[in-house]
XYZ file of C-alpha atoms in Angstrom:
679
model
C 18.696 -36.368 25.344
C 17.384 -36.846 22.537
C 13.657 -36.882 22.373
C 10.935 -39.613 20.923
C 8.548 -39.085 18.356
C 5.436 -38.797 21.178
C 7.483 -36.114 23.347
C 7.142 -33.206 20.664
C 4.308 -30.247 21.182
C 1.723 -31.131 19.666
C -2.158 -28.479 19.697
C -4.732 -30.918 20.456
C -7.619 -28.149 20.281
C -11.188 -29.242 20.174
C -13.489 -28.245 16.637
C -13.984 -24.425 16.538
C -16.432 -22.948 14.478
C -16.524 -19.413 13.430
C -19.535 -20.007 11.708
C -21.647 -20.086 15.206
C -24.421 -20.121 15.309
C -25.299 -22.623 13.213
C -27.719 -21.543 9.711
C -29.561 -25.164 10.344
C -29.562 -28.073 8.435
C -27.612 -29.084 4.972
C -29.959 -31.490 3.472
C -31.428 -28.453 0.990
C -29.694 -25.101 0.936
C -31.401 -22.651 0.968
C -29.588 -19.484 2.984
C -25.734 -18.543 1.964
C -23.478 -17.068 5.183
C -21.530 -14.814 3.093
C -18.098 -12.797 3.979
C -18.724 -9.470 2.622
C -16.126 -7.589 1.208
C -16.600 -4.539 4.010
C -13.370 -3.713 5.826
C -15.563 -1.464 8.114
C -14.706 -2.548 11.751
C -18.488 -2.886 13.034
C -19.361 -4.634 10.500
C -16.526 -7.462 10.575
C -19.171 -10.422 10.348
C -21.073 -13.057 8.270
C -23.959 -11.728 7.212
C -27.114 -14.622 6.078
C -28.767 -14.063 2.091
C -30.824 -16.111 0.222
C -29.825 -18.616 -2.482
C -32.276 -18.198 -5.707
C -33.609 -21.445 -7.891
C -31.978 -20.391 -10.201
C -28.346 -20.071 -8.691
C -28.720 -23.240 -6.170
C -26.396 -25.443 -7.988
C -23.686 -23.267 -8.821
C -23.287 -21.747 -4.504
C -20.896 -24.283 -3.023
C -18.770 -23.049 -0.022
C -15.680 -21.704 -0.595
C -17.297 -19.506 -3.988
C -17.238 -16.194 -5.313
C -20.770 -14.403 -5.095
C -22.024 -10.609 -5.747
C -24.654 -9.404 -3.421
C -26.260 -6.139 -2.562
C -24.896 -4.461 0.967
C -26.229 -0.588 1.624
C -27.399 -0.067 -1.624
C -24.461 -1.375 -3.534
C -23.289 -4.177 -5.063
C -20.204 -6.216 -3.562
C -18.104 -8.876 -3.789
C -18.053 -11.647 -1.260
C -16.676 -15.227 -0.115
C -19.675 -18.388 0.409
C -18.666 -19.626 4.024
C -21.334 -22.256 4.265
C -24.957 -22.460 3.368
C -28.358 -24.598 5.474
C -31.385 -24.804 5.032
C -32.428 -21.459 7.839
C -31.174 -18.801 8.923
C -30.625 -17.248 13.016
C -32.298 -14.163 11.904
C -36.232 -13.309 11.699
C -35.836 -10.670 8.997
C -36.569 -11.250 5.463
C -32.605 -12.198 3.572
C -31.630 -10.376 -0.199
C -31.168 -12.932 -2.373
C -27.609 -13.519 -3.958
C -27.196 -11.433 -7.184
C -24.691 -13.516 -8.976
C -22.230 -16.010 -8.381
C -19.019 -15.231 -9.781
C -17.125 -18.434 -9.865
C -17.994 -21.742 -8.595
C -14.701 -22.485 -8.131
C -14.286 -23.072 -4.087
C -11.349 -20.493 -3.610
C -11.436 -19.694 0.237
C -11.207 -23.222 2.183
C -12.979 -24.277 5.315
C -9.896 -24.746 6.987
C -7.987 -20.854 5.722
C -11.364 -19.093 7.099
C -10.296 -20.331 10.440
C -6.845 -18.900 9.880
C -7.687 -16.078 8.212
C -9.942 -14.701 11.125
C -6.944 -15.589 13.786
C -4.931 -13.799 11.738
C -7.648 -10.992 12.206
C -8.415 -11.046 15.950
C -4.338 -10.834 16.267
C -3.851 -7.883 15.282
C -7.199 -6.157 15.722
C -7.792 -6.320 11.742
C -10.754 -7.239 10.145
C -12.045 -10.592 8.148
C -12.306 -8.970 4.624
C -8.525 -6.896 4.858
C -7.051 -10.112 5.911
C -8.647 -12.643 3.109
C -7.164 -10.443 0.692
C -3.959 -11.605 1.555
C -5.363 -14.981 1.294
C -7.219 -15.278 -1.882
C -5.509 -13.767 -5.145
C -7.594 -12.248 -7.644
C -9.325 -13.976 -9.779
C -7.958 -15.026 -13.498
C -10.907 -16.032 -15.533
C -8.900 -17.764 -18.471
C -6.637 -19.250 -16.175
C -9.994 -20.810 -14.159
C -11.485 -22.127 -17.092
C -8.532 -24.037 -18.678
C -7.608 -27.364 -18.041
C -5.399 -28.124 -15.189
C -1.784 -28.829 -16.047
C -0.215 -32.188 -14.989
C 1.728 -32.240 -11.782
C 3.912 -35.749 -11.856
C 4.110 -36.421 -7.831
C 6.757 -35.928 -5.829
C 10.039 -38.478 -6.190
C 10.984 -40.313 -3.161
C 13.456 -38.917 -0.792
C 14.653 -40.355 1.836
C 18.066 -39.467 4.214
C 18.987 -36.702 6.479
C 22.234 -34.816 6.291
C 21.503 -31.871 7.569
C 18.885 -32.446 10.638
C 20.318 -35.345 11.871
C 23.105 -33.230 12.534
C 21.986 -31.575 15.307
C 20.339 -33.131 18.504
C 16.955 -33.866 18.612
C 16.991 -33.415 14.425
C 16.548 -37.195 14.094
C 13.401 -37.044 16.630
C 11.915 -34.069 14.369
C 11.945 -36.000 11.241
C 10.611 -39.402 12.666
C 7.730 -37.305 14.231
C 6.743 -35.731 10.425
C 7.023 -39.046 9.420
C 4.311 -40.771 11.960
C 2.212 -37.772 10.764
C 2.702 -35.993 13.985
C 2.672 -32.301 14.310
C 6.413 -31.374 15.906
C 7.230 -27.687 16.328
C 10.901 -27.221 16.545
C 13.075 -23.771 15.577
C 16.666 -24.652 14.243
C 19.100 -22.325 14.505
C 21.643 -23.453 11.821
C 25.088 -23.488 12.298
C 26.646 -20.427 10.153
C 28.739 -22.699 7.990
C 28.524 -23.690 4.226
C 26.668 -26.840 3.780
C 26.573 -29.332 5.205
C 25.901 -28.199 8.660
C 24.590 -25.325 7.601
C 22.282 -25.849 4.809
C 19.388 -24.334 5.188
C 17.602 -25.506 1.454
C 18.751 -28.996 2.853
C 17.295 -28.256 5.663
C 13.746 -27.505 4.420
C 14.191 -30.240 2.169
C 14.428 -33.114 4.388
C 11.905 -31.777 6.526
C 9.408 -31.667 3.487
C 10.557 -34.573 2.195
C 9.571 -36.354 5.539
C 6.586 -34.723 4.930
C 5.303 -35.854 1.492
C 6.448 -39.235 2.546
C 3.653 -39.448 5.048
C 1.217 -38.448 1.983
C 0.956 -35.199 3.560
C 1.259 -31.513 1.527
C 4.434 -29.208 2.621
C 4.563 -25.269 2.422
C 8.276 -24.185 2.429
C 8.615 -20.561 2.860
C 11.467 -17.773 2.176
C 11.822 -13.913 2.191
C 13.147 -13.280 -0.881
C 13.178 -14.553 -4.686
C 16.512 -15.069 -4.308
C 16.330 -17.416 -1.594
C 12.931 -18.857 -3.717
C 15.296 -19.959 -6.560
C 17.925 -21.556 -4.756
C 14.905 -23.477 -2.754
C 13.077 -24.160 -5.656
C 16.365 -25.642 -7.590
C 17.106 -28.106 -4.861
C 13.355 -28.854 -4.809
C 13.738 -29.813 -8.508
C 16.591 -32.119 -8.272
C 15.005 -34.238 -5.224
C 11.744 -34.532 -6.353
C 12.024 -34.032 -9.780
C 10.534 -31.589 -12.450
C 6.883 -30.136 -11.938
C 6.329 -31.928 -8.765
C 5.581 -28.819 -6.522
C 4.353 -24.667 -7.254
C 6.281 -21.527 -6.672
C 3.559 -18.705 -5.280
C 5.149 -15.722 -5.196
C 3.148 -11.788 -5.199
C 6.142 -11.214 -8.212
C 3.861 -13.700 -10.305
C 1.901 -12.398 -13.242
C -1.960 -12.460 -12.363
C -2.247 -15.792 -14.546
C 0.685 -17.683 -13.199
C 0.045 -16.783 -9.385
C -3.513 -17.796 -9.873
C -2.571 -20.834 -11.707
C -0.280 -21.767 -8.727
C -2.758 -21.259 -6.604
C -5.606 -23.474 -7.785
C -3.458 -26.003 -7.748
C -2.906 -26.117 -4.629
C -6.256 -25.721 -3.529
C -7.974 -28.394 -6.123
C -5.340 -30.670 -4.484
C -2.705 -30.766 -7.269
C 0.628 -30.788 -5.818
C 1.376 -31.292 -2.336
C 4.277 -29.275 -2.121
C 4.214 -25.478 -2.192
C 6.807 -23.394 -2.108
C 6.899 -19.037 -1.849
C 7.209 -16.049 -0.040
C 4.898 -14.061 2.001
C 2.095 -14.346 -0.052
C 2.048 -17.896 0.000
C 1.612 -17.910 4.030
C -2.118 -18.800 3.418
C -1.726 -21.011 0.440
C -4.640 -23.684 0.804
C -2.429 -27.105 0.803
C -4.207 -30.173 1.141
C -3.956 -32.018 4.153
C -0.964 -29.870 5.163
C 1.695 -31.655 7.408
C 4.516 -29.150 7.322
C 5.176 -25.367 7.483
C 9.105 -24.566 7.279
C 9.787 -20.925 7.452
C 13.597 -19.441 6.665
C 14.997 -16.132 8.619
C 11.837 -15.338 10.634
C 13.731 -11.706 10.827
C 13.368 -10.649 7.956
C 11.889 -7.440 6.982
C 9.669 -8.233 3.981
C 7.855 -11.108 6.152
C 6.002 -8.155 7.428
C 2.734 -7.521 5.233
C 2.880 -3.819 4.736
C -1.319 -3.386 4.202
C -3.548 -3.488 7.429
C -3.662 -5.151 9.622
C 0.156 -5.996 8.531
C 0.539 -9.644 9.805
C 3.961 -11.296 9.742
C 4.291 -14.239 8.093
C 6.003 -16.056 11.400
C 2.279 -15.969 13.556
C 0.322 -16.703 10.900
C 2.815 -19.985 10.516
C 2.362 -20.331 14.325
C -1.671 -20.012 13.374
C -1.984 -22.663 11.224
C 0.049 -24.917 12.849
C -1.930 -24.757 15.909
C -5.318 -24.758 13.858
C -4.936 -27.481 11.238
C -2.468 -29.352 13.308
C 1.045 -29.368 11.193
C 4.493 -29.579 11.871
C 6.172 -26.392 12.041
C 9.478 -25.713 11.138
C 11.581 -22.267 11.986
C 15.126 -21.954 10.211
C 17.314 -19.374 10.431
C 21.309 -18.551 11.274
C 20.139 -15.960 13.732
C 17.153 -16.293 16.563
C 14.466 -13.348 17.075
C 13.103 -12.480 20.650
C 10.055 -13.911 19.109
C 11.174 -17.090 18.375
C 12.967 -17.484 21.797
C 9.960 -16.325 23.436
C 8.226 -19.473 22.395
C 11.025 -21.861 23.179
C 11.184 -20.443 25.947
C 7.581 -21.736 26.900
C 8.007 -24.392 25.657
C 5.665 -23.667 22.435
C 8.669 -24.925 20.336
C 11.557 -27.045 20.990
C 14.716 -25.408 20.124
C 17.135 -27.120 17.984
C 20.274 -25.984 17.830
C 24.346 -27.699 17.864
C 26.738 -27.814 21.205
C 29.028 -25.162 21.525
C 32.473 -27.398 20.969
C 30.864 -28.927 17.680
C 29.756 -25.189 16.263
C 33.832 -24.246 17.474
C 35.076 -26.779 15.330
C 32.726 -26.842 12.027
C 32.474 -23.077 11.761
C 35.180 -20.215 10.584
C 36.802 -18.242 13.570
C 35.784 -14.756 14.006
C 38.496 -11.975 14.569
C 37.380 -8.311 15.859
C 40.244 -6.055 15.100
C 41.370 -4.311 17.734
C 40.784 -0.732 18.921
C 43.188 -0.274 22.305
C 46.065 1.499 22.209
C 48.703 -1.249 21.410
C 47.212 -1.923 18.657
C 47.544 2.178 17.232
C 50.956 1.970 18.099
C 51.924 -1.108 15.843
C 49.632 0.135 13.326
C 48.459 4.205 12.765
C 45.419 3.031 10.606
C 44.095 0.473 13.441
C 41.126 2.962 14.288
C 40.221 3.783 10.149
C 37.557 1.923 8.721
C 40.177 -0.124 6.677
C 42.828 -1.024 9.117
C 45.629 -3.384 8.660
C 44.395 -6.453 9.908
C 41.725 -6.401 6.665
C 44.151 -6.400 3.981
C 45.651 -8.808 6.210
C 43.097 -11.771 5.703
C 41.626 -9.825 1.983
C 45.369 -11.552 1.106
C 45.140 -14.497 2.598
C 42.157 -15.420 1.865
C 42.692 -14.551 -2.092
C 45.440 -17.134 -2.200
C 42.558 -19.765 -1.176
C 39.791 -18.148 -3.500
C 37.104 -15.498 -3.588
C 36.452 -12.723 -0.629
C 33.837 -11.608 0.813
C 33.113 -7.697 1.977
C 29.734 -7.156 3.507
C 29.752 -2.369 3.660
C 25.971 -1.919 5.562
C 25.434 1.081 2.731
C 24.378 0.988 -0.803
C 26.065 4.021 -3.132
C 28.499 5.583 -3.522
C 29.140 8.479 -0.353
C 26.023 7.581 1.286
C 26.432 10.736 3.956
C 28.425 14.076 3.783
C 29.868 16.294 6.684
C 31.811 19.563 6.597
C 35.618 18.646 6.584
C 35.857 21.662 8.922
C 33.170 21.326 12.001
C 32.246 18.093 10.553
C 28.302 19.196 10.812
C 26.199 16.781 8.814
C 25.750 18.396 5.188
C 21.796 19.131 3.924
C 20.006 19.938 1.287
C 19.403 24.203 1.487
C 16.112 23.322 -0.472
C 14.803 20.494 1.570
C 16.727 19.963 4.779
C 17.773 16.185 4.356
C 20.928 14.958 4.647
C 23.346 15.397 1.301
C 25.023 12.598 -0.175
C 27.603 11.791 -3.491
C 27.228 10.210 -6.225
C 30.012 8.900 -8.547
C 30.681 11.349 -11.426
C 33.515 11.288 -13.876
C 35.350 14.046 -11.989
C 35.188 12.321 -8.352
C 31.860 12.941 -6.268
C 29.044 14.882 -6.829
C 27.100 16.270 -4.437
C 23.253 15.639 -4.677
C 20.152 15.835 -2.687
C 18.621 12.026 -2.801
C 14.986 13.329 -2.000
C 14.251 16.323 -3.717
C 17.408 15.651 -6.852
C 19.135 19.197 -5.980
C 22.371 19.331 -6.783
C 23.428 22.199 -4.766
C 26.747 24.504 -4.429
C 27.153 23.379 -0.994
C 28.613 25.576 1.964
C 28.147 24.934 5.832
C 26.165 27.190 7.108
C 27.888 26.883 10.520
C 31.618 27.959 9.522
C 31.026 28.803 6.345
C 33.303 25.531 4.702
C 32.649 24.536 1.439
C 35.128 21.413 2.023
C 33.693 17.755 2.665
C 34.390 14.778 3.966
C 32.049 10.848 3.615
C 31.560 9.936 7.210
C 30.024 6.742 5.504
C 31.212 5.504 2.574
C 28.411 3.157 0.137
C 29.634 -0.538 -1.674
C 30.727 1.328 -4.786
C 33.417 3.963 -3.143
C 34.880 0.768 -1.114
C 34.988 -1.073 -4.504
C 36.877 1.265 -5.658
C 39.324 1.210 -2.796
C 39.883 -1.981 -2.908
C 40.000 -2.586 -6.536
C 43.074 0.316 -6.127
C 44.652 -1.761 -3.511
C 44.369 -5.287 -5.223
C 44.707 -4.244 -8.672
C 45.563 -7.742 -9.878
C 41.706 -9.008 -8.558
C 38.872 -9.494 -10.224
C 36.197 -7.191 -7.936
C 32.153 -7.936 -8.374
C 29.909 -6.087 -7.028
C 26.114 -6.770 -5.028
C 23.304 -5.297 -4.141
C 19.841 -4.392 -4.539
C 20.201 -2.593 -7.284
C 22.663 -5.023 -9.099
C 22.193 -8.356 -7.487
C 24.901 -11.115 -8.306
C 23.286 -14.787 -7.364
C 26.845 -17.005 -7.334
C 30.736 -16.166 -8.012
C 32.819 -19.249 -8.847
C 36.002 -20.272 -6.860
C 38.974 -18.196 -8.344
C 40.230 -15.153 -6.458
C 38.117 -12.530 -6.422
C 36.979 -9.703 -4.103
C 33.276 -9.480 -3.595
C 31.965 -6.378 -2.207
C 28.055 -6.815 -1.374
C 25.402 -5.194 1.205
C 24.045 -7.119 3.719
C 21.089 -9.893 1.952
C 22.574 -9.196 -1.495
C 26.206 -11.581 -0.740
C 26.664 -14.066 -4.141
C 26.374 -17.422 -3.145
C 30.184 -19.256 -3.146
C 29.790 -22.667 -5.209
C 32.571 -24.016 -2.387
C 32.434 -21.567 -0.007
C 34.357 -17.651 0.874
C 37.658 -18.397 1.634
C 37.445 -15.257 4.032
C 35.234 -12.631 4.593
C 35.310 -8.932 6.338
C 32.534 -7.655 7.942
C 32.717 -3.729 7.480
C 30.930 -0.526 9.632
C 29.643 -2.902 12.553
C 28.863 -0.168 14.459
C 26.482 1.331 11.788
C 24.396 -1.663 11.693
C 24.432 -1.489 15.269
C 23.497 2.774 15.746
C 19.893 2.505 14.343
C 17.183 3.421 15.972
C 15.351 0.679 16.214
C 14.497 -1.660 19.212
C 15.851 -4.659 17.100
C 18.944 -2.815 15.938
C 21.608 -5.176 17.526
C 19.515 -8.470 16.700
C 19.003 -7.703 12.906
C 23.061 -6.316 13.165
C 24.034 -10.168 14.293
C 21.209 -11.774 11.801
C 22.790 -9.934 8.874
C 26.625 -10.367 10.462
C 25.491 -14.654 10.788
C 24.063 -14.832 7.465
C 27.851 -13.881 5.826
C 29.606 -15.899 8.103
C 27.770 -18.661 6.880
C 29.070 -18.240 3.070
C 32.048 -19.008 4.161
C 34.191 -22.121 4.293
C 34.716 -23.800 7.689
C 37.361 -24.013 10.449
C 39.168 -27.257 8.674
C 39.244 -25.275 5.241
C 41.222 -22.346 7.144
C 37.614 -19.942 6.581
C 38.283 -17.016 8.837
C 36.562 -13.698 9.585
C 36.916 -10.264 10.445
C 34.660 -8.077 11.350
C 35.202 -4.048 12.106
C 34.111 -2.595 15.374
C 33.562 -2.534 19.532
C 34.705 -6.027 20.568
C 32.482 -4.809 23.521
C 29.270 -4.185 21.828
C 26.933 -7.531 23.146
C 25.973 -8.740 19.467
C 29.776 -8.537 18.395
C 30.522 -10.884 21.151
C 27.969 -13.267 20.410
C 28.978 -13.347 16.715
C 32.226 -14.221 17.952
C 31.073 -16.955 20.040
C 28.757 -17.862 17.143
C 25.568 -18.470 19.497
C 22.562 -16.314 18.775
C 20.817 -18.538 21.009
C 22.175 -16.873 24.241
C 22.086 -13.592 22.733
C 18.255 -13.712 22.404
C 17.831 -15.154 25.606
C 19.546 -12.118 27.278
C 17.621 -10.005 24.928
C 14.603 -11.141 25.426
C 14.794 -11.121 29.638
C 15.578 -7.394 28.964
C 12.985 -6.155 27.076
C 10.292 -8.129 29.739
C 11.725 -6.263 32.367
C 10.880 -2.897 30.315
C 8.098 -4.147 28.894
C 8.747 -3.878 25.337
C 7.563 -6.284 23.122
C 7.290 -9.229 22.200
C 6.588 -9.771 26.282
C 4.210 -7.163 26.382
C 1.838 -5.680 23.523
C 1.485 -1.665 22.355
C -1.717 -1.268 21.354
C -2.323 2.414 20.275
C -5.603 3.611 19.123
C -6.565 7.190 17.844
C -9.646 8.700 17.374
C -11.037 12.201 16.608
C -11.123 14.279 19.943
C -14.876 15.046 20.201
C -14.977 10.856 20.524
C -13.249 10.297 23.769
C -14.909 8.208 26.868
C -16.350 11.301 28.666
C -17.968 12.606 24.904
C -18.787 9.140 23.366
C -21.170 6.908 25.208
C -20.160 4.160 22.704
C -16.339 4.267 24.738
C -16.403 1.694 27.852
C -13.007 2.348 29.649
C -12.816 -0.474 32.384
C -9.890 -3.695 32.889
C -11.087 -6.234 30.696
C -11.531 -9.726 32.803
C -9.511 -12.664 33.563
C -5.982 -12.067 31.914
C -5.917 -7.464 31.957
C -7.471 -7.980 36.041
C -3.670 -7.201 37.596
C -2.868 -4.260 35.273
C -2.826 -0.860 36.798
C -3.792 0.879 32.860
C -6.776 1.772 31.378
C -8.198 -0.650 28.782
C -10.723 -0.150 26.063
C -13.044 -2.998 26.138
C -15.235 -1.914 22.717
C -14.555 -0.380 19.589
C -15.611 3.368 18.804
C -18.410 2.515 16.341
C -20.496 6.179 16.558
C -18.972 7.291 13.643
C -17.816 10.573 15.175
C -15.281 12.593 13.512
C -13.425 15.684 14.262
C -10.076 16.932 12.535
C -8.459 17.430 15.615
C -7.321 13.690 16.168
C -6.516 12.481 19.869
C -4.351 9.097 20.619
C -4.549 6.713 23.820
C -1.618 4.572 24.048
C -2.384 1.641 25.642
C 0.180 -0.748 26.863
C -1.450 -4.648 27.394
C 0.322 -7.639 28.917
C 0.545 -11.301 27.066
C -2.734 -13.125 27.747
C -1.558 -16.200 30.281
C -2.604 -19.500 27.671
C -5.208 -20.637 30.627
C -6.776 -17.031 30.540
C -7.687 -16.196 27.340
C -10.652 -13.024 27.014
C -13.894 -14.764 25.341
C -15.775 -12.728 22.576
C -17.636 -9.961 23.987
C -20.299 -7.368 22.552
C -19.826 -3.776 22.724
C -21.977 -2.492 24.850
C -23.305 0.367 22.722
C -25.357 -2.015 20.933
C -23.791 -1.609 17.664
C -23.006 -5.365 17.330
C -19.365 -5.594 17.100
C -17.019 -7.958 19.152
C -13.913 -7.446 20.572
C -11.670 -10.703 19.240
C -8.407 -9.255 19.569
C -6.861 -11.463 22.649
C -8.011 -14.628 21.537
C -5.480 -15.481 19.240
C -2.577 -13.724 21.930
C -3.992 -16.401 24.415
C -3.432 -19.527 22.278
C -0.272 -18.508 21.475
C 0.873 -17.746 25.135
C-alpha cells in the first residue's frame, strides 16, 4: 500500500545545545568559546578566551583562531561568542584570528560532536574530517559565479518502486523522509542508481532546499557528475573529494559554506559538507569499504549521514543493489522505510542467474564441471558474444595470485619472510616472486622437496590470457584497480574485470560470468557473505534485462546462502536473516564490542581514576563489567593490558545522560548518546 507523505518517518528533536552552559548575553561579544585542536580525551571540551579589542570585529562564530594552551600556541575554532563566561578565572586572550571566514557552521558543530560521541572519539579528531585545511589565496579570491540549477521534473526510477513516488512527494513538500532503496539489479531505468539519486535531488532542489549526494569512489562520482550536468546544467553544483588539490577542494567547500551552490556531490570527504538549508542526503552503496575513514575515530559515512538527518531534519536515502545488516537493522526498527520491487517484478525485469552444477551427473556429462572454467561458462560466453559484450568477473588481481606445491599441495611461502609466493607474467611464462619483500627465490617445497608449482588462485591477467586463447577472434579488455576502464561499446568483446572495476557497457552486457565464487565466500570476515553478494549484484546490474535475454552464470557452490540470494535476487531477505543470526550470536550491529587498551599498572585495582560498575538505564540488565570513566591519571607502562567489553545497544527511550568522571578530572562520558538516538 502506498504511503502518503505525512506517514514518513521524521525526527522531531527539540533544540539541542552543545554549548551549555551559556556564556552570557550576545549583545556585546567579549568572550569566545573555542574548540582547541587538542585530541586528548580528558580535554575534549570547549574553552573560554577573552576577545581583545583589536580583534573584536574579526571574531565570528566558526572562524579560525590562534590561542595559547598549556604554554603553546594552538589552532582552534570559535564556537560562539558572548558577554560573560561561567569560569571564575581570568581568561587568556585570543592571540590571532587566522581567518574571519566562518567555516565551521553551528549545525556542523552539533554533527561533529555527535559523531565524536558515537565513536568515543574527540571533537578535534572529527573536526579535521569536517573542515579541510585553509588555502589563503582561494579564500581571498573573488568567488566564481554558480548558475542556479535547471528545474527538472519526472521520476522514472523511483516511481517504479512502491512508495517511491511518496518519497519524492515528501521531499517536494520540504519534509524529512528516510528510506533505504534496494535497487533491482538490471540496467536502466529500473536499476539506474544515478537516476534515483538525481531524481531525489531534483525534488529537493525544487523545494528550494540543498542536496548532498555521496558516492564511494571517483568512477561513480564521474558518472553522477555527468548526469547532474545534463539535468541541472554545467556549473550548478560542485564536487568535493579528498583527491582534489588544496585549492580546488577549499574552493568547493567555500562554495557550499557561503551558499553559492545548493547541490554538492562527493565521496566520503563530503559527508560533513556545510550545505545551506540541507534537505536531502543520498548515499550510494553503503557497504563499500571506502566509506569507513582510516583515521581515528574511524567514522562511517552511513552513520554520519544518519546523524545529520536526525539533527538537521533533512531527508535521507540509502541507495544500493545490496543491503547491509546495519541498514536492515534501521529498516526493521522503522527508522527508515524500505523500498524494493516485488519479487515478480524483479524476475520479469532482471537477467536470469544460473549456477554451474557440481553434481556427479554433471561431472559425467562434462569432465570439466569441477574445474574453474566449466563447459557452461564457454557456452554462456559464446552465446553472449553473438549479441554484444560479455563481462567476466574475477575476484583476484594480478597473474597468479597464489602458488602451491604441485605434489603435496602445500602453500608456497617465501623462504625469507614466510609470506605466500605469487606468480608474475614474464617472457618465459610465470616468474615466482614474493610481493612483500620482493625476493625471487629458487623455490623448492620444504615438506616433500618438489620444485613443481601449481596455481590454486588465478588472477585477472591469467584469466584474460586463457579466455583470449579460447576466443582468438574476440577483443579482450582488462580492467582492475591498477588499470581501470570506464566504459565499453556495444561491439562484441570479452571484458575481464575485478570486483568494483567493471566498465559500464553503453547498452548493457549481453551476459556475465562470475568466477571463483568460493574465494569471496571463504574470506575470514564477518561480512564475507554480505560483501560477496554486494559485488555480484553490482555485476548483475550491468547486464541487460530478461526481455533482452540477459544471462548471468556463477561458478560456485549452489548451496551457499549468498549464492541462493543471488539466484532469487533478494538482498533484503539475505540481510534480514544475517541480522537475525548476528543478534543471536551477539555480533554487530545488534551488539557493540568496545576494546579498552591501557597500561598494565593502570588496571582498576591500581588506578583510582577507573570506576567499574554497570552504567545506568540501558546497561542495567547486562551481566558484563562496564567502565563508566575514562582513564585520566596518565599512567604508563611498557606492558599493555587489554580489556574487551561487550555493550548492548542502548534503547531509544533509555539514553545515557552525560556524567562527569568520578576522579575529578572533568572528563565526561558521551559514548552512548548517539547510539541511543539511532536505536
